[in-house]
Coordinates of C-alpha atoms and ligand atoms in Angstrom, one line a residue:
M25 CA 0.0 0.0 0.0
S26 CA 2.7 2.5 0.9
D27 CA 4.0 2.4 -2.7
K28 CA 0.6 3.3 -4.0
E29 CA 0.2 6.1 -1.5
T30 CA 3.5 7.5 -2.7
K31 CA 2.7 7.2 -6.4
A32 CA -0.8 8.7 -5.9
I33 CA 1.1 11.8 -4.6
R34 CA 4.3 11.8 -6.6
I35 CA 3.1 11.0 -10.2
Q36 CA 2.9 14.4 -11.7
A37 CA 2.8 16.1 -15.2
K38 CA 6.1 17.3 -16.3
R39 CA 7.1 20.7 -14.8
S40 CA 7.2 23.8 -17.0
H41 CA 10.0 26.4 -17.1
N42 CA 8.3 28.0 -14.0
R43 CA 9.4 25.1 -11.8
E44 CA 5.9 25.0 -10.2
H45 CA 5.5 22.5 -7.3
S46 CA 1.8 21.9 -7.7
V47 CA 0.7 21.0 -11.2
P48 CA -0.9 23.9 -13.1
L49 CA -4.3 23.7 -14.8
Y50 CA -3.8 23.3 -18.6
L51 CA -7.0 25.1 -19.6
T52 CA -6.5 25.0 -23.3
S53 CA -8.6 23.5 -26.0
S54 CA -5.7 23.0 -28.4
F55 CA -1.9 22.8 -28.5
L56 CA 0.8 24.4 -30.7
F57 CA 3.2 22.7 -33.1
E58 CA 6.7 23.9 -33.7
N59 CA 6.3 23.7 -37.5
A60 CA 4.4 22.0 -40.2
E61 CA 6.5 18.9 -40.1
Q62 CA 5.9 18.4 -36.4
A63 CA 2.2 18.8 -36.9
R64 CA 2.3 16.2 -39.6
A65 CA 4.3 13.8 -37.4
V66 CA 2.1 14.2 -34.3
F67 CA -1.1 13.6 -36.4
A68 CA 0.6 10.5 -38.0
D69 CA 1.4 9.1 -34.5
E70 CA 5.1 9.2 -35.3
E71 CA 5.7 11.7 -32.6
Q72 CA 4.0 11.9 -29.2
G73 CA 2.2 15.1 -28.4
N74 CA -1.0 16.8 -27.5
I75 CA -3.3 18.0 -30.3
Y76 CA -6.6 18.9 -28.9
S77 CA -8.2 18.4 -25.4
R78 CA -11.0 16.2 -26.8
Y79 CA -8.1 13.7 -27.5
S80 CA -5.7 14.3 -24.6
N81 CA -4.5 17.0 -22.1
P82 CA -1.7 17.0 -19.6
N83 CA -4.0 17.2 -16.6
V84 CA -6.1 14.3 -17.9
D85 CA -2.9 12.3 -18.7
E86 CA -1.6 12.8 -15.2
L87 CA -4.8 11.5 -13.7
L88 CA -4.8 8.5 -16.0
E89 CA -1.3 7.6 -15.2
K90 CA -2.1 7.6 -11.5
V91 CA -5.3 5.5 -11.8
C92 CA -3.5 3.0 -14.2
Y93 CA -0.8 2.6 -11.6
L94 CA -3.3 2.2 -8.7
E95 CA -5.4 -0.4 -10.6
G96 CA -2.4 -2.1 -12.2
A97 CA -3.6 -1.3 -15.7
E98 CA -1.7 -0.7 -18.9
D99 CA -3.7 2.2 -20.3
G100 CA -6.9 4.2 -19.8
F101 CA -9.2 6.9 -21.0
A102 CA -11.0 9.6 -18.9
F103 CA -14.6 10.7 -19.4
A104 CA -16.9 13.5 -18.4
S105 CA -18.8 11.2 -16.1
G106 CA -19.0 7.6 -14.9
M107 CA -21.9 6.9 -17.2
A108 CA -20.0 8.3 -20.2
A109 CA -17.3 5.8 -19.3
I110 CA -19.7 2.9 -19.1
F111 CA -21.6 3.9 -22.2
S112 CA -18.5 4.5 -24.3
S113 CA -16.7 1.3 -23.2
M114 CA -19.7 -0.8 -24.2
A115 CA -20.6 1.1 -27.4
A116 CA -16.9 0.9 -28.5
L117 CA -16.6 -2.9 -28.0
L118 CA -20.1 -4.2 -28.9
K119 CA -22.0 -4.5 -32.1
S120 CA -25.5 -5.4 -33.1
G121 CA -26.2 -9.0 -32.4
D122 CA -23.9 -9.2 -29.3
H123 CA -25.1 -10.2 -25.9
V124 CA -24.1 -8.8 -22.5
L125 CA -24.3 -10.8 -19.2
A126 CA -24.9 -8.3 -16.4
A127 CA -25.2 -8.8 -12.6
R128 CA -28.8 -8.0 -11.7
A129 CA -27.8 -5.3 -9.3
V130 CA -26.2 -2.8 -11.5
F131 CA -26.3 1.0 -11.2
G132 CA -29.7 2.5 -12.1
S133 CA -28.4 4.3 -15.3
T134 CA -26.5 1.2 -16.4
H135 CA -29.8 -0.7 -16.2
Q136 CA -31.4 2.0 -18.4
L137 CA -28.6 1.7 -20.9
L138 CA -29.0 -2.0 -21.2
T139 CA -32.8 -2.0 -21.3
K140 CA -33.6 1.2 -23.2
V141 CA -30.5 2.3 -25.2
F142 CA -28.5 -0.7 -26.4
S143 CA -31.7 -2.7 -27.0
K144 CA -32.5 -0.3 -29.8
W145 CA -29.3 -1.2 -31.5
G146 CA -29.8 -4.9 -31.3
I147 CA -27.5 -5.5 -28.3
T148 CA -29.2 -7.9 -25.9
H149 CA -28.6 -8.7 -22.3
S150 CA -29.4 -11.1 -19.5
Y151 CA -29.4 -10.5 -15.8
A152 CA -27.6 -12.9 -13.5
D153 CA -28.3 -13.5 -9.9
I154 CA -25.3 -12.7 -7.7
N155 CA -26.4 -15.1 -5.0
A156 CA -26.6 -18.1 -7.5
P157 CA -23.3 -18.2 -9.3
E158 CA -24.1 -21.7 -10.5
T159 CA -26.8 -20.2 -12.8
W160 CA -24.4 -17.9 -14.7
E161 CA -22.9 -20.3 -17.2
A162 CA -26.3 -21.3 -18.6
L163 CA -26.9 -17.6 -19.5
I164 CA -23.8 -17.4 -21.7
T165 CA -24.7 -17.9 -25.4
P166 CA -22.5 -17.9 -28.5
A167 CA -23.4 -14.2 -28.9
T168 CA -22.2 -13.3 -25.4
K169 CA -19.3 -10.9 -25.6
M170 CA -19.1 -9.1 -22.3
I171 CA -19.8 -9.5 -18.6
I172 CA -20.4 -6.4 -16.5
V173 CA -20.7 -6.3 -12.7
E174 CA -20.3 -4.0 -9.7
T175 CA -18.9 -5.2 -6.5
P176 CA -19.9 -4.2 -3.9
S177 CA -23.1 -3.2 -5.7
N178 CA -25.1 0.0 -5.4
P179 CA -27.2 0.1 -3.2
G180 CA -27.5 -3.6 -2.1
L181 CA -23.8 -4.0 -1.3
E182 CA -23.8 -7.4 -2.9
V183 CA -20.3 -8.8 -3.3
I184 CA -19.2 -11.0 -6.3
D185 CA -16.3 -13.4 -6.2
L186 CA -13.8 -11.8 -8.5
E187 CA -11.6 -14.8 -8.7
W188 CA -14.5 -17.0 -9.8
L189 CA -15.6 -14.4 -12.3
G190 CA -12.1 -14.1 -13.7
Q191 CA -12.1 -17.9 -14.4
L192 CA -15.6 -17.8 -16.0
K193 CA -14.6 -15.0 -18.4
K194 CA -11.4 -16.9 -19.3
K195 CA -13.2 -20.2 -20.0
H196 CA -15.7 -18.4 -22.3
N197 CA -13.3 -15.9 -23.7
L198 CA -15.4 -12.9 -22.8
I199 CA -14.5 -9.3 -21.9
L200 CA -15.0 -8.8 -18.1
A201 CA -15.8 -5.2 -17.0
V202 CA -16.0 -4.4 -13.3
D203 CA -17.4 -1.1 -12.0
N204 CA -15.0 -0.5 -9.1
C205 CA -16.7 2.7 -7.9
F206 CA -17.6 1.5 -4.4
A207 CA -14.3 -0.2 -3.5
T208 CA -11.8 2.1 -5.3
P209 CA -8.3 0.7 -6.0
I210 CA -7.5 1.3 -2.4
L211 CA -9.7 -1.6 -1.3
Q212 CA -9.6 -4.0 -4.3
T213 CA -7.9 -4.3 -7.7
P214 CA -10.0 -6.5 -10.0
I215 CA -7.3 -6.7 -12.6
D216 CA -5.4 -9.0 -10.2
Y217 CA -8.2 -11.6 -10.8
G218 CA -8.2 -11.4 -14.6
T219 CA -10.7 -8.5 -15.1
D220 CA -10.2 -6.7 -18.4
L221 CA -11.8 -3.3 -17.9
V222 CA -12.1 -1.5 -14.6
I223 CA -14.6 1.3 -14.7
H224 CA -15.0 4.2 -12.3
S225 CA -17.3 7.0 -11.6
S226 CA -14.6 9.4 -10.4
T227 CA -17.5 11.6 -9.2
K228 CA -17.6 9.5 -6.0
Y229 CA -14.6 8.6 -3.8
M230 CA -12.0 9.8 -6.3
D231 CA -13.1 13.4 -6.2
G232 CA -14.4 12.6 -2.7
Q233 CA -15.6 16.2 -2.0
G234 CA -18.7 16.3 -4.1
R235 CA -17.5 18.9 -6.6
V236 CA -17.0 17.5 -10.1
L237 CA -18.2 14.7 -12.3
G238 CA -15.8 12.3 -13.9
G239 CA -15.4 8.8 -15.2
M240 CA -12.6 6.5 -16.2
V241 CA -11.9 3.1 -17.8
V242 CA -8.6 1.4 -17.5
G243 CA -7.4 -1.9 -18.9
P244 CA -5.2 -3.6 -21.6
K245 CA -3.7 -1.5 -24.4
D246 CA -5.7 -3.2 -27.2
L247 CA -9.2 -2.7 -25.7
I248 CA -8.4 0.8 -24.5
A249 CA -7.2 1.6 -28.1
E250 CA -10.7 0.7 -29.4
I251 CA -12.4 2.7 -26.6
R252 CA -10.1 5.7 -27.2
F253 CA -10.9 5.7 -30.9
F254 CA -14.6 5.7 -30.1
A255 CA -14.3 8.4 -27.5
R256 CA -12.0 10.7 -29.5
H257 CA -14.5 10.9 -32.3
T258 CA -17.7 11.0 -30.2
G259 CA -16.5 13.6 -27.7
P260 CA -17.2 12.4 -24.1
A261 CA -13.8 13.5 -22.8
M262 CA -13.1 14.7 -19.2
S263 CA -12.5 18.4 -19.0
P264 CA -9.0 19.5 -17.9
F265 CA -10.4 21.3 -14.9
N266 CA -12.2 18.2 -13.6
A267 CA -9.0 16.1 -14.2
W268 CA -7.0 18.7 -12.3
I269 CA -9.4 18.6 -9.3
I270 CA -9.6 14.7 -9.3
S271 CA -5.9 14.2 -9.7
K272 CA -5.3 16.5 -6.6
S273 CA -7.9 14.5 -4.7
I274 CA -6.3 11.2 -5.5
E275 CA -3.3 12.4 -3.4
T276 CA -5.5 11.8 -0.3
L277 CA -7.6 8.9 -1.6
A278 CA -6.0 6.2 0.6
L279 CA -6.2 8.3 3.7
R280 CA -9.9 9.3 3.0
V281 CA -11.0 5.8 2.0
E282 CA -9.5 4.3 5.2
R283 CA -11.3 6.8 7.4
H284 CA -14.6 6.3 5.4
C285 CA -14.3 2.6 6.1
D286 CA -13.4 2.9 9.8
N287 CA -16.4 5.3 10.3
A288 CA -18.7 3.0 8.4
L289 CA -17.8 -0.1 10.4
K290 CA -18.3 1.8 13.7
L291 CA -21.7 3.1 12.5
A292 CA -22.8 -0.4 11.3
E293 CA -21.9 -2.0 14.6
V294 CA -24.0 0.5 16.5
L295 CA -27.0 0.3 14.0
E296 CA -27.0 -3.5 14.2
K297 CA -28.1 -3.3 17.8
S298 CA -31.1 -1.0 17.0
D299 CA -34.6 -2.5 17.4
K300 CA -35.9 0.1 14.8
L301 CA -34.1 -1.6 12.0
E302 CA -34.8 -4.8 10.1
Q303 CA -31.5 -5.4 8.3
V304 CA -28.2 -3.7 8.6
R305 CA -25.8 -4.5 5.8
Y306 CA -22.1 -3.8 5.8
P307 CA -19.5 -6.1 4.1
F308 CA -17.2 -6.3 7.1
L309 CA -20.0 -7.1 9.7
P310 CA -19.7 -10.8 10.6
S311 CA -23.5 -11.0 10.1
F312 CA -23.1 -10.0 6.4
P313 CA -24.0 -13.0 4.2
Q314 CA -20.9 -12.7 2.1
Y315 CA -18.6 -11.7 5.0
E316 CA -15.9 -14.3 4.2
L317 CA -15.8 -13.3 0.5
A318 CA -15.6 -9.6 1.3
R319 CA -12.7 -10.3 3.7
K320 CA -11.0 -12.3 1.1
Q321 CA -11.0 -9.7 -1.7
M322 CA -11.4 -6.3 0.0
K323 CA -8.9 -4.6 2.4
K324 CA -11.7 -2.9 4.3
G325 CA -15.5 -2.9 4.0
G326 CA -16.1 0.4 2.1
G327 CA -17.9 3.6 3.1
I328 CA -21.5 2.6 2.5
V329 CA -23.9 1.1 5.0
T330 CA -27.5 0.2 4.2
F331 CA -30.4 -0.7 6.4
A332 CA -34.2 -1.1 6.3
V333 CA -36.3 0.9 8.7
K334 CA -39.1 -1.1 10.2
G335 CA -42.4 0.4 8.9
G336 CA -41.5 0.8 5.3
F337 CA -41.4 4.1 3.4
D338 CA -43.4 6.1 6.0
A339 CA -40.9 5.2 8.7
A340 CA -38.0 5.8 6.3
K341 CA -39.4 9.3 5.5
K342 CA -39.7 10.1 9.2
F343 CA -36.1 9.0 9.9
I344 CA -34.8 11.1 7.0
D345 CA -36.8 14.2 8.0
N346 CA -35.5 14.0 11.6
L347 CA -31.8 14.1 10.6
Q348 CA -30.2 17.3 11.7
M349 CA -26.6 17.1 10.3
V350 CA -26.6 14.3 7.7
S351 CA -27.4 15.5 4.2
L352 CA -30.2 14.3 2.0
S353 CA -28.8 13.9 -1.5
S354 CA -28.3 11.3 -4.1
N355 CA -24.5 11.5 -4.3
L356 CA -22.0 9.3 -2.4
G357 CA -18.4 9.1 -1.5
D358 CA -18.3 12.7 -0.2
T359 CA -16.6 14.0 2.9
R360 CA -20.1 14.7 4.2
T361 CA -22.4 11.9 5.4
I362 CA -25.3 11.5 3.0
V363 CA -28.6 9.7 3.3
T364 CA -30.4 8.4 0.2
H365 CA -33.8 6.6 -0.1
P366 CA -33.2 4.5 -3.2
A367 CA -36.8 3.3 -3.8
S368 CA -38.2 6.9 -4.2
T369 CA -35.1 8.5 -5.8
T370 CA -32.1 6.8 -7.6
H371 CA -34.0 3.6 -8.3
S372 CA -37.5 5.0 -8.7
K373 CA -37.5 4.4 -12.5
L374 CA -37.3 0.7 -11.9
T375 CA -40.4 -1.4 -11.8
E376 CA -41.6 -2.8 -8.5
E377 CA -40.4 -6.3 -9.6
E378 CA -37.0 -5.0 -10.6
R379 CA -36.6 -3.3 -7.3
Q380 CA -37.6 -6.4 -5.4
A381 CA -35.1 -8.5 -7.4
T382 CA -32.3 -6.2 -6.4
G383 CA -33.4 -6.0 -2.7
I384 CA -34.5 -2.4 -2.8
T385 CA -37.3 -2.5 -0.3
P386 CA -39.6 0.5 0.5
G387 CA -37.8 1.0 3.8
L388 CA -34.2 0.7 2.5
I389 CA -31.8 3.5 3.4
R390 CA -28.3 4.0 2.0
I391 CA -25.8 5.9 4.1
S392 CA -22.6 7.2 2.5
V393 CA -20.6 7.6 5.7
G394 CA -18.5 10.7 5.6
L395 CA -15.4 12.0 7.4
E396 CA -17.1 14.0 10.2
G397 CA -16.4 12.9 13.7
I398 CA -17.9 9.4 14.2
D399 CA -19.6 10.4 17.4
D400 CA -21.5 13.1 15.6
I401 CA -22.5 10.8 12.7
I402 CA -23.7 8.1 15.1
G403 CA -25.4 10.8 17.3
D404 CA -27.4 12.3 14.5
I405 CA -28.5 8.9 13.0
T406 CA -29.5 7.4 16.4
Q407 CA -31.5 10.5 17.5
A408 CA -33.4 10.4 14.2
L409 CA -34.1 6.7 14.5
E410 CA -35.4 7.2 18.1
K411 CA -38.1 9.5 16.6
V412 CA -39.4 6.9 14.1
Ligands
PLP527 C1 -22.5 7.0 -9.6 C2 -22.2 5.7 -10.2 C3 -22.1 5.6 -11.6 C4 -22.3 6.7 -12.5 O1 -21.4 7.7 -12.4 P1 -21.6 9.3 -12.8 O2 -20.3 9.9 -12.6 O3 -22.7 9.8 -11.9 O4 -22.0 9.3 -14.2 C5 -21.8 4.3 -12.1 N1 -21.6 3.3 -11.2 C6 -21.8 3.4 -9.9 C7 -21.6 2.2 -9.1 C8 -22.1 4.6 -9.3 O5 -22.2 4.7 -8.0

């Protein structure tokens, strides 16, 4: 870990003649060439160099170099948002007639992409049950090209065995994409288990302060080359400003993620004793159904705790409206503790059946545990629960 902590801080874009210590913001849409011959050579890929910020930019390149190092990846591309990264990766690598196998519990917008966008272009999908790995193989057809999963998932915190998944993808020669947004490379590096593409919403823990949107995909050179070609000519690139912000934030990623995890575990341990709650889920609680697996592939349990308030949506509403400090918002991975009610907000566009299948009950609450003093976080949440 210490090597990663060092690299997250010490990987920097090349200094200019000003010998700046902190990397400046390269707020420029295009770059100059020395002469016509250099312009020709850069366009012909004979010489390395920036052309236009839709293609590359020093701030974006610095961020990518860091995230590739942290994830153990060869190459990557940065996007305007996590969804731009997921959409572009799939659109670049799939064609009409292809089939995608997805874990049932994928992010709400990823679900919309699969069911409403890619379906228009003849790309089909099947959903697989995370708790029944023995059923996955039967869902793979000759048309299957890609597997896409999140672990831990949003908001159900379901954990998938990455080692098993790596073997499955190898056996069937598929592209395995893992959305590593909840764990971050501080807690788990899916490439170690044979994952091809690691996708991030850098909006979450990577920025970590709720300021900018961003997304990234990292993986082997050949797949990233295809994604880069698609992205360069369709235009979903990350802005230099957002890359500058996120790259700075990554200097403190390890420190922040560790504290998010320590706070989340303490909160989960307290909540587990509450008689107002039905089910407290946190990957590093011994009562968590996949506790052993989580311990095996994650360094700590992550920053998200979920629970169901007894009494359904009405009780959940009462709890939320009685919070004094904790923010009501749909974001996560922020310094501030945030409460979300998935059934009425982030996952409200799903049908009732789809919500049931992913464990999103009417009383389910998702807490993104922040970096405030743990006593204040526990104090606010327990006082609001007492009023339910
Ligand atoms: C937020 C999120 C996304 C989407 O990222 P945006 O930056 O909001 O586009 C994708 N996957 C997961 C797991 C997320 O939490």
